[in-house]
Coordinates of C-alpha atoms (C1' of nucleotides) in Angstrom, one line a residue:
Chain A
M1 CA 168.4 176.6 149.3
Q2 CA 171.0 173.9 148.7
N3 CA 172.5 173.5 145.2
F4 CA 171.0 170.2 144.6
E5 CA 167.6 171.5 145.4
V6 CA 167.9 174.1 142.7
A7 CA 169.3 171.4 140.4
W8 CA 166.3 169.2 141.2
I9 CA 163.9 171.8 139.8
F10 CA 165.8 171.8 136.4
H11 CA 166.0 168.1 136.5
E12 CA 162.2 167.9 136.9
L13 CA 161.7 170.7 134.4
A14 CA 163.6 168.6 131.8
D15 CA 161.3 165.6 132.5
L16 CA 158.2 167.7 132.2
L17 CA 159.3 169.2 128.9
E18 CA 160.3 165.8 127.6
F19 CA 156.8 164.6 128.3
K20 CA 155.5 167.5 126.3
G21 CA 157.8 166.5 123.4
E22 CA 159.9 169.7 123.6
D23 CA 163.1 170.1 121.5
F24 CA 165.7 167.5 122.5
F25 CA 168.5 169.9 122.7
K26 CA 166.7 172.3 125.0
I27 CA 165.9 169.4 127.3
R28 CA 169.5 168.3 127.2
A29 CA 170.5 171.8 128.2
Y30 CA 168.3 171.7 131.3
R31 CA 169.6 168.3 132.2
N32 CA 173.1 169.4 131.8
A33 CA 172.5 172.5 133.9
A34 CA 171.0 170.3 136.6
R35 CA 174.1 168.1 136.6
V36 CA 176.5 171.1 136.6
L37 CA 174.6 172.8 139.5
A38 CA 174.5 169.6 141.5
C39 CA 178.3 169.2 141.1
L40 CA 179.2 172.8 142.1
E41 CA 181.4 173.0 145.2
E42 CA 180.5 176.5 146.0
P43 CA 177.0 177.4 147.3
L44 CA 175.1 178.7 144.3
E45 CA 173.8 181.6 146.4
E46 CA 177.4 182.9 146.7
I47 CA 177.9 182.8 142.9
W48 CA 174.5 184.5 142.5
K49 CA 175.4 187.3 144.8
R50 CA 178.5 188.0 142.8
G51 CA 176.4 188.0 139.6
E52 CA 178.4 185.3 138.1
L53 CA 175.8 182.7 137.3
A54 CA 176.2 182.9 133.6
K55 CA 179.9 182.2 134.0
I56 CA 179.2 178.6 135.1
P57 CA 179.7 176.3 132.1
G58 CA 176.4 175.1 130.8
I59 CA 174.5 178.1 132.3
G60 CA 173.6 180.8 129.8
K61 CA 171.4 183.9 129.9
N62 CA 168.1 182.0 130.1
I63 CA 169.0 179.5 132.7
A64 CA 170.8 182.1 134.8
A65 CA 167.6 184.1 134.8
K66 CA 165.7 181.1 136.0
I67 CA 168.2 180.4 138.7
N68 CA 167.8 184.0 139.8
E69 CA 164.1 183.5 140.0
V70 CA 164.4 180.3 142.0
L71 CA 166.9 181.9 144.5
A72 CA 164.9 185.1 144.8
T73 CA 161.4 183.6 145.2
G74 CA 162.0 180.0 146.2
H75 CA 160.4 178.5 143.1
L76 CA 160.2 178.7 139.3
K77 CA 157.0 179.7 137.6
K78 CA 157.5 177.7 134.5
H79 CA 158.1 174.6 136.6
E80 CA 155.1 175.2 138.7
E81 CA 152.9 175.8 135.7
L82 CA 154.0 172.5 134.1
L83 CA 153.3 170.7 137.3
Q84 CA 149.8 172.0 137.2
E85 CA 149.4 170.8 133.7
I86 CA 151.0 167.4 134.0
P87 CA 150.0 165.0 136.8
P88 CA 153.2 164.4 138.9
G89 CA 152.4 160.7 138.8
L90 CA 153.3 160.7 135.1
L91 CA 156.9 161.6 136.0
E92 CA 157.0 158.6 138.2
I93 CA 155.6 156.4 135.4
M94 CA 158.2 157.9 133.0
S95 CA 160.9 156.9 135.4
L96 CA 160.1 153.2 135.1
P97 CA 162.6 151.3 133.0
G98 CA 161.3 150.9 129.5
I99 CA 158.8 153.7 129.8
G100 CA 159.6 157.0 128.3
P101 CA 157.6 160.1 127.5
K102 CA 155.8 158.6 124.5
R103 CA 154.6 155.5 126.3
A104 CA 153.7 157.4 129.5
G105 CA 151.6 159.8 127.3
L106 CA 149.9 156.9 125.5
I107 CA 149.1 155.2 128.8
Y108 CA 147.7 158.5 130.1
R109 CA 145.6 159.3 127.1
K110 CA 144.3 155.8 126.3
L111 CA 143.9 154.3 129.8
G112 CA 143.5 157.5 131.9
V113 CA 146.3 156.2 134.1
A114 CA 148.2 158.9 135.9
S115 CA 150.0 157.2 138.9
L116 CA 152.1 154.2 139.6
E117 CA 149.2 152.7 141.6
E118 CA 146.8 153.0 138.7
L119 CA 149.3 151.7 136.3
A120 CA 150.0 148.6 138.4
R121 CA 146.3 147.9 138.5
A122 CA 145.9 148.4 134.7
A123 CA 148.8 146.1 134.1
R124 CA 147.5 143.4 136.4
E125 CA 144.1 143.6 134.7
G126 CA 145.8 143.1 131.3
R127 CA 144.8 146.5 130.0
V128 CA 148.3 147.7 129.1
R129 CA 148.8 145.0 126.4
S130 CA 145.9 146.4 124.4
L131 CA 148.0 149.5 123.6
P132 CA 149.9 149.6 120.4
G133 CA 153.6 148.6 120.8
M134 CA 153.0 147.1 124.2
G135 CA 152.5 143.4 124.9
S136 CA 152.4 141.0 127.8
K137 CA 156.2 141.3 128.4
T138 CA 156.0 145.0 128.8
E139 CA 153.1 144.5 131.1
S140 CA 154.9 142.0 133.4
D141 CA 158.0 144.3 133.4
I142 CA 155.8 147.2 134.6
I143 CA 154.4 145.1 137.4
R144 CA 157.8 143.8 138.4
N145 CA 159.4 147.3 138.4
I146 CA 156.5 148.9 140.4
E147 CA 156.8 146.1 142.9
M148 CA 160.5 146.7 143.3
R149 CA 159.7 150.4 143.9
E150 CA 157.1 149.5 146.5
D151 CA 159.5 147.3 148.3
R152 CA 161.7 150.2 149.0
A153 CA 158.9 152.7 149.5
G154 CA 160.0 155.2 152.1
R155 CA 163.6 154.1 152.0
V156 CA 166.3 156.5 150.9
L157 CA 169.9 156.1 149.9
L158 CA 172.4 156.1 152.7
A159 CA 174.2 159.1 151.3
T160 CA 171.0 161.2 151.3
A161 CA 170.1 160.2 154.8
R162 CA 173.7 160.9 156.1
E163 CA 173.6 164.4 154.6
L164 CA 170.3 165.2 156.4
A165 CA 171.4 163.5 159.6
G166 CA 174.7 165.4 159.6
E167 CA 172.9 168.7 159.1
L168 CA 170.4 168.0 161.9
A169 CA 173.0 166.6 164.3
G170 CA 175.2 169.6 163.7
F171 CA 172.3 171.9 164.5
L172 CA 171.3 170.0 167.7
K173 CA 174.9 169.7 169.0
I174 CA 175.3 173.4 169.5
L175 CA 172.1 173.8 171.6
P176 CA 172.6 174.7 175.2
G177 CA 172.3 171.7 177.5
V178 CA 173.1 169.2 174.7
S179 CA 176.3 167.3 175.2
R180 CA 176.2 164.6 172.6
V181 CA 174.3 163.8 169.4
E182 CA 174.8 160.7 167.3
A183 CA 172.9 158.9 164.6
G184 CA 172.2 155.3 165.4
G185 CA 170.1 152.7 163.6
S186 CA 170.9 151.4 160.2
L187 CA 172.5 154.6 159.3
R188 CA 175.3 154.0 161.8
R189 CA 175.6 150.5 160.5
W190 CA 176.0 152.0 157.0
Q191 CA 173.3 150.0 155.4
E192 CA 172.9 150.9 151.8
T193 CA 169.4 152.4 152.3
V194 CA 167.7 153.5 155.4
G195 CA 164.0 153.8 156.3
D196 CA 164.4 156.6 158.8
I197 CA 167.1 158.5 160.7
D198 CA 167.5 157.7 164.4
L199 CA 169.2 160.4 166.4
V200 CA 170.2 159.9 170.0
V201 CA 170.7 163.1 171.9
A202 CA 172.2 163.6 175.4
A203 CA 170.6 166.6 177.0
S204 CA 169.7 167.8 180.5
E205 CA 166.2 168.7 179.4
P206 CA 164.2 167.3 176.5
E207 CA 161.8 170.1 176.0
P208 CA 164.2 172.8 174.7
V209 CA 165.7 170.3 172.3
I210 CA 162.3 169.4 170.8
Q211 CA 161.3 173.1 170.6
A212 CA 164.5 173.9 168.7
A213 CA 164.2 170.9 166.4
V214 CA 160.7 171.8 165.4
A215 CA 161.9 175.3 164.4
H216 CA 164.6 173.8 162.1
P217 CA 163.9 174.7 158.4
R218 CA 164.1 171.0 157.4
V219 CA 161.5 169.9 159.9
R220 CA 157.9 169.8 158.8
E221 CA 156.0 168.5 161.8
I222 CA 156.0 166.2 164.8
T223 CA 154.1 163.0 163.9
E224 CA 154.5 161.0 167.1
R225 CA 155.6 161.7 170.7
S226 CA 155.9 159.4 173.6
G227 CA 158.0 160.1 176.6
N228 CA 161.5 161.2 175.6
R229 CA 161.0 160.0 172.0
F230 CA 159.9 162.2 169.2
R231 CA 159.2 161.3 165.6
F232 CA 159.1 164.0 163.0
Q233 CA 158.7 164.4 159.2
T234 CA 161.3 166.4 157.3
Q235 CA 161.0 168.5 154.1
W236 CA 162.9 165.7 152.3
G237 CA 160.3 163.2 153.2
I238 CA 162.6 161.3 155.5
S239 CA 161.3 160.6 159.0
V240 CA 163.5 161.2 162.0
D241 CA 163.3 159.5 165.4
L242 CA 164.8 161.6 168.1
E243 CA 165.5 160.0 171.4
I244 CA 166.6 162.4 174.1
V245 CA 168.3 161.0 177.2
P246 CA 170.3 162.2 180.1
E247 CA 174.0 162.0 179.4
E248 CA 174.6 159.0 181.6
L249 CA 172.2 156.9 179.5
F250 CA 173.5 158.1 176.2
V251 CA 175.8 155.2 175.4
Q252 CA 173.3 152.5 176.2
A253 CA 170.6 154.3 174.2
L254 CA 173.0 154.6 171.2
F255 CA 174.0 151.0 171.5
R256 CA 170.4 149.9 171.5
S257 CA 169.5 152.2 168.7
T258 CA 172.4 151.0 166.5
G259 CA 171.2 147.4 166.7
S260 CA 170.8 145.4 164.6
K261 CA 168.0 143.9 166.7
A262 CA 169.5 140.5 166.3
H263 CA 173.0 141.6 167.3
Y264 CA 171.6 143.6 170.3
R265 CA 169.5 140.6 171.4
K266 CA 172.5 138.3 171.2
I267 CA 174.6 140.7 173.4
Q268 CA 171.7 141.1 175.8
G269 CA 171.4 137.4 176.2
M270 CA 175.1 137.0 176.8
L271 CA 175.0 139.7 179.4
A272 CA 172.0 138.1 181.1
G273 CA 174.1 134.9 181.3
R274 CA 176.5 136.8 183.5
G275 CA 173.7 138.4 185.5
K276 CA 174.1 141.8 183.8
H277 CA 171.8 144.1 181.9
V278 CA 172.5 146.9 179.4
E279 CA 170.1 149.2 181.2
S280 CA 171.2 148.8 184.8
D281 CA 174.9 148.0 184.5
F282 CA 175.9 150.5 181.9
A283 CA 174.3 153.7 183.2
G284 CA 177.0 156.2 184.0
R285 CA 177.0 158.0 187.3
A286 CA 179.2 160.5 189.0
G287 CA 182.8 159.8 188.3
K288 CA 182.0 156.9 186.1
T289 CA 181.1 157.0 182.4
F290 CA 180.7 154.1 179.9
E291 CA 181.5 153.7 176.3
E292 CA 180.3 150.9 174.0
A293 CA 183.6 149.2 174.3
D294 CA 182.9 148.7 178.0
I295 CA 179.7 146.7 177.2
Y296 CA 181.7 144.4 174.9
A297 CA 184.6 144.2 177.3
S298 CA 182.4 143.0 180.1
L299 CA 181.8 140.0 177.9
D300 CA 185.6 139.7 177.2
L301 CA 184.9 140.8 173.7
P302 CA 186.7 143.4 171.6
F303 CA 184.8 146.3 170.4
I304 CA 182.6 145.3 167.4
P305 CA 182.3 148.1 164.8
P306 CA 178.7 149.0 164.0
E307 CA 179.1 147.9 160.3
L308 CA 179.5 144.3 161.5
R309 CA 176.5 144.3 163.9
E310 CA 174.2 142.3 161.7
D311 CA 174.4 138.9 163.5
R312 CA 176.4 137.5 160.6
G313 CA 178.9 135.7 162.8
E314 CA 180.5 138.8 164.3
V315 CA 179.9 137.8 167.9
E316 CA 181.2 134.3 167.3
A317 CA 184.3 135.7 165.5
A318 CA 184.8 138.2 168.4
L319 CA 184.7 135.4 170.9
Q320 CA 187.4 133.5 169.0
G321 CA 189.5 136.6 168.5
R322 CA 188.9 136.4 164.7
L323 CA 187.4 139.8 164.1
P324 CA 188.8 141.3 160.9
R325 CA 190.9 144.5 161.0
L326 CA 188.5 146.4 158.9
V327 CA 189.7 148.6 156.0
E328 CA 189.4 152.3 156.7
L329 CA 189.2 155.4 154.5
K330 CA 192.7 156.3 155.5
D331 CA 194.1 153.0 154.2
I332 CA 193.0 154.1 150.6
K333 CA 196.0 155.3 148.6
G334 CA 194.3 156.1 145.3
D335 CA 191.2 155.9 143.1
L336 CA 191.2 153.5 140.2
H337 CA 188.1 154.5 138.3
I338 CA 188.0 158.2 137.3
H339 CA 186.3 159.9 134.3
T340 CA 187.5 163.2 132.8
T341 CA 186.5 165.7 130.2
W342 CA 188.0 163.4 127.6
S343 CA 184.7 161.5 127.8
D344 CA 181.7 162.3 130.0
G345 CA 183.5 163.7 133.0
L346 CA 183.3 167.4 134.1
G347 CA 186.8 167.7 135.4
T348 CA 190.1 167.7 133.5
V349 CA 192.8 165.1 134.1
E350 CA 194.8 167.7 135.9
Q351 CA 191.9 168.8 138.1
M352 CA 191.0 165.3 139.1
A353 CA 194.7 164.5 139.9
A354 CA 195.1 167.7 141.9
R355 CA 192.1 166.8 144.0
A356 CA 193.4 163.3 144.5
R357 CA 196.7 164.8 145.8
E358 CA 194.7 167.0 148.2
K359 CA 193.1 163.8 149.5
G360 CA 196.6 162.4 150.2
Y361 CA 196.4 159.8 147.5
Q362 CA 199.4 158.6 145.6
Y363 CA 197.7 157.8 142.4
I364 CA 194.6 157.8 140.3
A365 CA 193.7 155.8 137.2
V366 CA 192.0 157.8 134.4
T367 CA 189.5 155.4 133.0
D368 CA 187.4 157.1 130.4
H369 CA 184.7 155.3 128.3
S370 CA 185.6 153.3 125.2
Q371 CA 184.5 154.0 121.6
S372 CA 181.1 152.4 121.5
L373 CA 179.6 154.3 124.4
K374 CA 178.7 157.2 122.1
I375 CA 176.5 159.0 124.5
A376 CA 179.3 159.3 127.0
R377 CA 181.6 160.5 124.2
G378 CA 183.6 157.3 124.4
L379 CA 187.1 157.7 123.2
S380 CA 188.1 156.6 119.7
L381 CA 191.2 154.5 119.6
N382 CA 193.2 157.4 118.4
M383 CA 191.9 159.7 121.1
L384 CA 192.7 157.1 123.7
R385 CA 196.3 156.9 122.4
E386 CA 196.5 160.7 122.5
Q387 CA 195.1 160.8 126.0
H388 CA 197.7 158.2 127.2
R389 CA 200.5 160.3 125.6
A390 CA 199.2 163.4 127.4
I391 CA 199.0 161.6 130.7
R392 CA 202.6 160.2 130.3
S393 CA 203.8 163.7 129.7
L394 CA 202.0 165.0 132.8
N395 CA 203.6 162.2 134.8
E396 CA 207.0 163.5 133.8
Q397 CA 206.2 166.8 135.3
N398 CA 204.9 165.6 138.7
G399 CA 207.3 163.0 140.1
D400 CA 205.6 162.1 143.4
F401 CA 202.1 161.6 142.1
R402 CA 201.2 159.0 139.5
I403 CA 198.4 159.1 137.0
L404 CA 197.8 155.7 135.6
T405 CA 196.8 155.4 131.9
G406 CA 193.6 153.4 131.8
I407 CA 190.3 152.8 130.2
E408 CA 186.8 151.7 131.2
V409 CA 186.3 149.4 128.3
D410 CA 182.8 148.2 127.4
I411 CA 182.1 144.5 127.6
L412 CA 180.3 144.1 124.3
P413 CA 177.0 142.3 124.0
K414 CA 178.5 139.4 122.2
G415 CA 181.4 139.1 124.6
G416 CA 184.7 140.6 123.8
L417 CA 185.9 144.1 124.5
D418 CA 185.4 147.4 122.9
C419 CA 189.1 147.9 122.3
P420 CA 191.8 145.8 120.7
D421 CA 194.1 143.8 123.0
E422 CA 197.3 145.6 121.8
L423 CA 196.0 148.9 123.1
L424 CA 194.7 147.4 126.4
K425 CA 198.1 145.9 126.9
E426 CA 199.8 149.3 126.7
A427 CA 197.5 150.8 129.4
D428 CA 198.5 150.7 133.0
L429 CA 195.1 149.7 134.2
V430 CA 192.0 148.3 132.5
V431 CA 188.5 148.4 134.0
A432 CA 185.9 146.4 132.0
S433 CA 182.2 147.1 132.5
V434 CA 178.8 146.3 131.0
H435 CA 176.9 149.4 129.7
S436 CA 174.5 147.9 127.1
A437 CA 172.1 145.0 126.5
F438 CA 171.2 144.6 130.2
K439 CA 168.3 142.3 129.4
Q440 CA 170.3 139.4 128.1
D441 CA 169.5 136.0 129.5
R442 CA 171.5 134.6 132.4
E443 CA 173.6 132.3 130.3
T444 CA 174.5 134.9 127.7
M445 CA 175.3 137.6 130.3
T446 CA 177.4 135.2 132.4
A447 CA 179.4 134.0 129.4
R448 CA 179.8 137.6 128.3
I449 CA 181.2 138.8 131.6
I450 CA 183.4 135.7 132.1
S451 CA 185.0 136.5 128.7
A452 CA 186.1 139.8 130.1
V453 CA 187.2 138.2 133.4
E454 CA 189.4 135.8 131.5
N455 CA 191.0 138.4 129.3
R456 CA 194.6 138.8 130.5
N457 CA 194.5 142.5 129.8
V458 CA 191.5 143.2 132.1
D459 CA 192.5 144.1 135.6
I460 CA 189.2 145.1 137.2
I461 CA 185.5 144.3 136.4
G462 CA 183.5 147.5 137.1
H463 CA 180.1 147.5 138.8
L464 CA 179.6 143.8 138.3
T465 CA 175.9 143.4 138.8
G466 CA 174.8 146.7 137.2
R467 CA 172.1 147.4 139.7
L468 CA 171.0 150.9 140.5
I469 CA 169.5 150.9 144.0
G470 CA 165.7 151.2 143.8
Q471 CA 165.8 152.0 140.1
R472 CA 167.2 149.1 138.1
E473 CA 167.6 145.5 139.1
E474 CA 170.9 143.7 138.6
Y475 CA 171.1 141.9 135.3
A476 CA 170.6 138.1 135.2
L477 CA 173.9 136.6 136.2
D478 CA 175.3 133.4 137.6
L479 CA 177.4 135.3 140.2
E480 CA 178.9 132.1 141.5
R481 CA 180.4 131.2 138.2
V482 CA 181.7 134.7 137.7
L483 CA 183.3 134.6 141.1
E484 CA 184.9 131.3 140.4
A485 CA 186.3 132.7 137.1
A486 CA 187.6 135.8 138.8
A487 CA 189.3 133.7 141.6
S488 CA 191.0 131.4 139.2
C489 CA 192.2 134.3 136.8
G490 CA 193.1 136.7 139.6
T491 CA 190.8 139.3 138.2
I492 CA 189.9 142.1 140.6
L493 CA 186.3 143.1 141.3
E494 CA 185.3 146.6 141.8
I495 CA 183.3 147.9 144.8
N496 CA 181.8 150.9 143.1
S497 CA 181.3 153.7 145.7
S498 CA 178.5 155.6 143.9
P499 CA 175.7 155.7 146.5
D500 CA 173.1 154.4 144.1
R501 CA 175.4 151.6 142.9
L502 CA 177.4 150.2 145.8
D503 CA 178.2 147.3 143.5
L504 CA 179.5 144.8 144.6
N505 CA 177.3 145.0 147.7
D506 CA 178.3 143.9 151.1
I507 CA 177.0 140.3 150.7
N508 CA 178.7 139.7 147.4
A509 CA 181.9 141.4 148.4
R510 CA 182.1 139.0 151.4
K511 CA 181.5 136.0 149.1
A512 CA 184.3 137.3 146.9
R513 CA 186.6 137.6 149.8
E514 CA 185.9 134.1 150.9
K515 CA 187.0 132.9 147.4
G516 CA 190.3 134.9 147.8
I517 CA 189.3 137.6 145.2
K518 CA 191.0 141.0 145.6
M519 CA 188.8 144.0 145.3
A520 CA 189.3 147.7 144.3
I521 CA 187.2 150.4 146.0
S522 CA 186.7 153.1 143.4
T523 CA 184.4 156.1 143.0
D524 CA 183.7 156.1 139.3
A525 CA 183.7 159.9 139.8
H526 CA 182.6 162.0 136.9
D527 CA 183.4 165.3 138.7
L528 CA 185.6 166.5 141.6
K529 CA 182.8 166.4 144.2
R530 CA 182.0 162.7 143.6
M531 CA 185.6 161.7 144.4
D532 CA 184.4 162.3 148.0
E533 CA 182.2 159.2 147.8
M534 CA 185.0 156.8 148.5
L535 CA 183.8 156.5 152.1
Y536 CA 180.6 154.7 150.8
G537 CA 182.6 152.1 149.0
V538 CA 184.8 151.7 152.1
S539 CA 181.6 151.2 154.2
V540 CA 180.5 148.4 151.9
A541 CA 183.9 146.8 152.3
R542 CA 183.7 147.1 156.0
R543 CA 180.2 145.5 156.0
A544 CA 181.8 142.7 153.9
W545 CA 184.5 142.1 156.6
L546 CA 187.3 143.2 154.3
E547 CA 190.7 144.0 155.5
P548 CA 193.3 146.4 153.9
G549 CA 195.0 143.4 152.4
D550 CA 191.9 142.5 150.4
I551 CA 191.9 145.8 148.7
L552 CA 194.0 146.6 145.7
N553 CA 194.1 150.4 146.2
T554 CA 195.5 150.2 149.7
M555 CA 198.8 149.4 148.1
D556 CA 201.5 152.0 147.7
I557 CA 202.1 153.1 144.1
D558 CA 205.3 150.9 143.7
E559 CA 203.6 147.9 145.1
L560 CA 200.5 148.5 142.9
L561 CA 202.6 148.9 139.7
Q562 CA 204.5 145.7 140.5
F563 CA 201.3 143.9 141.2
L564 CA 199.7 145.0 138.0
R565 CA 202.8 144.1 136.0
K566 CA 202.8 140.6 137.4
R567 CA 199.2 139.9 136.7
Chain B
dG1 C1' 168.5 175.5 125.9
dC2 C1' 174.1 176.6 125.3
dC3 C1' 178.1 177.5 122.9
dG4 C1' 181.4 179.5 119.7
dT5 C1' 182.4 182.2 116.3
dT6 C1' 184.5 181.4 110.6
dT7 C1' 180.3 186.8 115.7
dT8 C1' 174.0 186.0 115.9
dC9 C1' 173.2 181.2 113.5
dG10 C1' 174.1 176.3 113.0
dG11 C1' 175.7 172.5 115.6
dC12 C1' 174.8 169.8 119.4
dC13 C1' 173.1 162.7 118.9
dC14 C1' 174.0 157.9 118.1
dG15 C1' 173.8 153.1 117.6
dA16 C1' 171.9 149.0 119.5
dC17 C1' 168.5 146.6 121.7
dT18 C1' 163.6 145.3 122.9
dG19 C1' 159.2 144.0 122.2
dT20 C1' 156.5 144.4 119.3
dT21 C1' 156.0 143.4 115.1
dT22 C1' 156.8 141.5 110.1
dT23 C1' 159.5 146.7 109.4
dC24 C1' 159.8 149.7 113.3
dA25 C1' 159.0 153.1 117.2
dG26 C1' 160.5 153.8 121.6
dT27 C1' 163.9 153.6 125.0
dC28 C1' 168.4 153.5 126.8
dG29 C1' 173.2 154.4 128.0

DNA sequence: GCCGTTTTCGGCCCGACTGTTTTCAGTCG
């Protein structure tokens, strides 16, 4: 069992207990445990075998016993019992924005509604507004949010899909007779969500591959099968399409699988114009193998990276020799949005810095939350001063690595920042973000954010649109005006690498680039593990056609400090 | 539930917003 699978049980347990109206602190303890377990770097089973579960911070005697039960039996009795008692659909209802345990309970008791589907129907029929405390606005919010969820039904976050794809590909690769395995499709193009995983396998014989795949613990059943293609359902609810081809056809199969359809068709058309075909002209044979670059080269085109293959002008740019030199993970020299134990992070400043060093970074910026964000233990002004003193003294000890003093300052509902300008001025780097009053109207929200963009002390605007993929829509915002303001003030916009944020997204980041706005790719990490998510931010930047020069944190430390001073 | 200790209980979490009301409960970050 993977750590996050154990964590998930406690996460769900907390939701179930919340529905039952259990003690707040007990629920918080379970939530905290789920978070800590999901962030562990060592496999939980190892810690368990050493008998050191209760040594994990946030895990006491009781939760340790429950983890023991989960690892020994594969499930948790208390969790299963609650699932029997409470319809699982209620948890989904509770996860809708604006609906918590009380309202879900009310909806269940008064309307007999226990699933999203039933709730959508009840809302459309105007039955929800009859409940105390709920009116027509709540009703239309419910409908909108359920529709948003339906839109992405069956789609999963890129990071989740990549994890599963990596595990399956690693497994298939070592089978006898298998020479190459790669994921194609939207996953290879690094789309923010994917509908299913496409794996292309080069193997001498398809049958042994499929037999082995079916035996993999993550695989539930084969759902379709035609020729050399197999579709199966996994334990994670993600479908996998497996295409098994002889090695000489691997590259063309991968190329086709990668798509996008529009890009593929365009290339196909251009090849046809030269009397060529992907299928017949790029099948390898004895002494001759092809790579994707050969397909492009036959059209006198440079290799087009999968992230660009969306038919958004990449073929035309390639024809004119104007393809960007896309930013790469190795261009990144530091992380400019990091939380620590001073606010709601799980790692200390020293730990986060040490990890950054291991990654080969030259710097990080410690940007803990500001005073108003109470739930995240936002730092009081005095604590902030104290933290910055502590960081300066740390910097004196390690000469070749720089920790920037910073803050993620809240952009307050009425505009203005949650920290006086004198203090912001002293910090090396200021990220300003919205964490409250998401439902303001477009005009108010736009003015609010522009007030931060125009503040001379603000360097970067964090997660600009506030969306959480599949969970929360972006707030109402005149993006065009915000971009204009950022361009004219030289304010930097963040590409937040969190797999459920990816905010700015590819489209908006490309717009920003066209306006000459610089961007910072940051993880917003709250623990060591999530510092690894930088690659997802980089993938957004690549899909947005960004080059190293567009990105603030590709700068060396000296260049960065000079740049920040001049702003 | 966990944690820490002033060592076995008391503290941990709080203010603002929203949609509904007409004074506030529920939700959120």
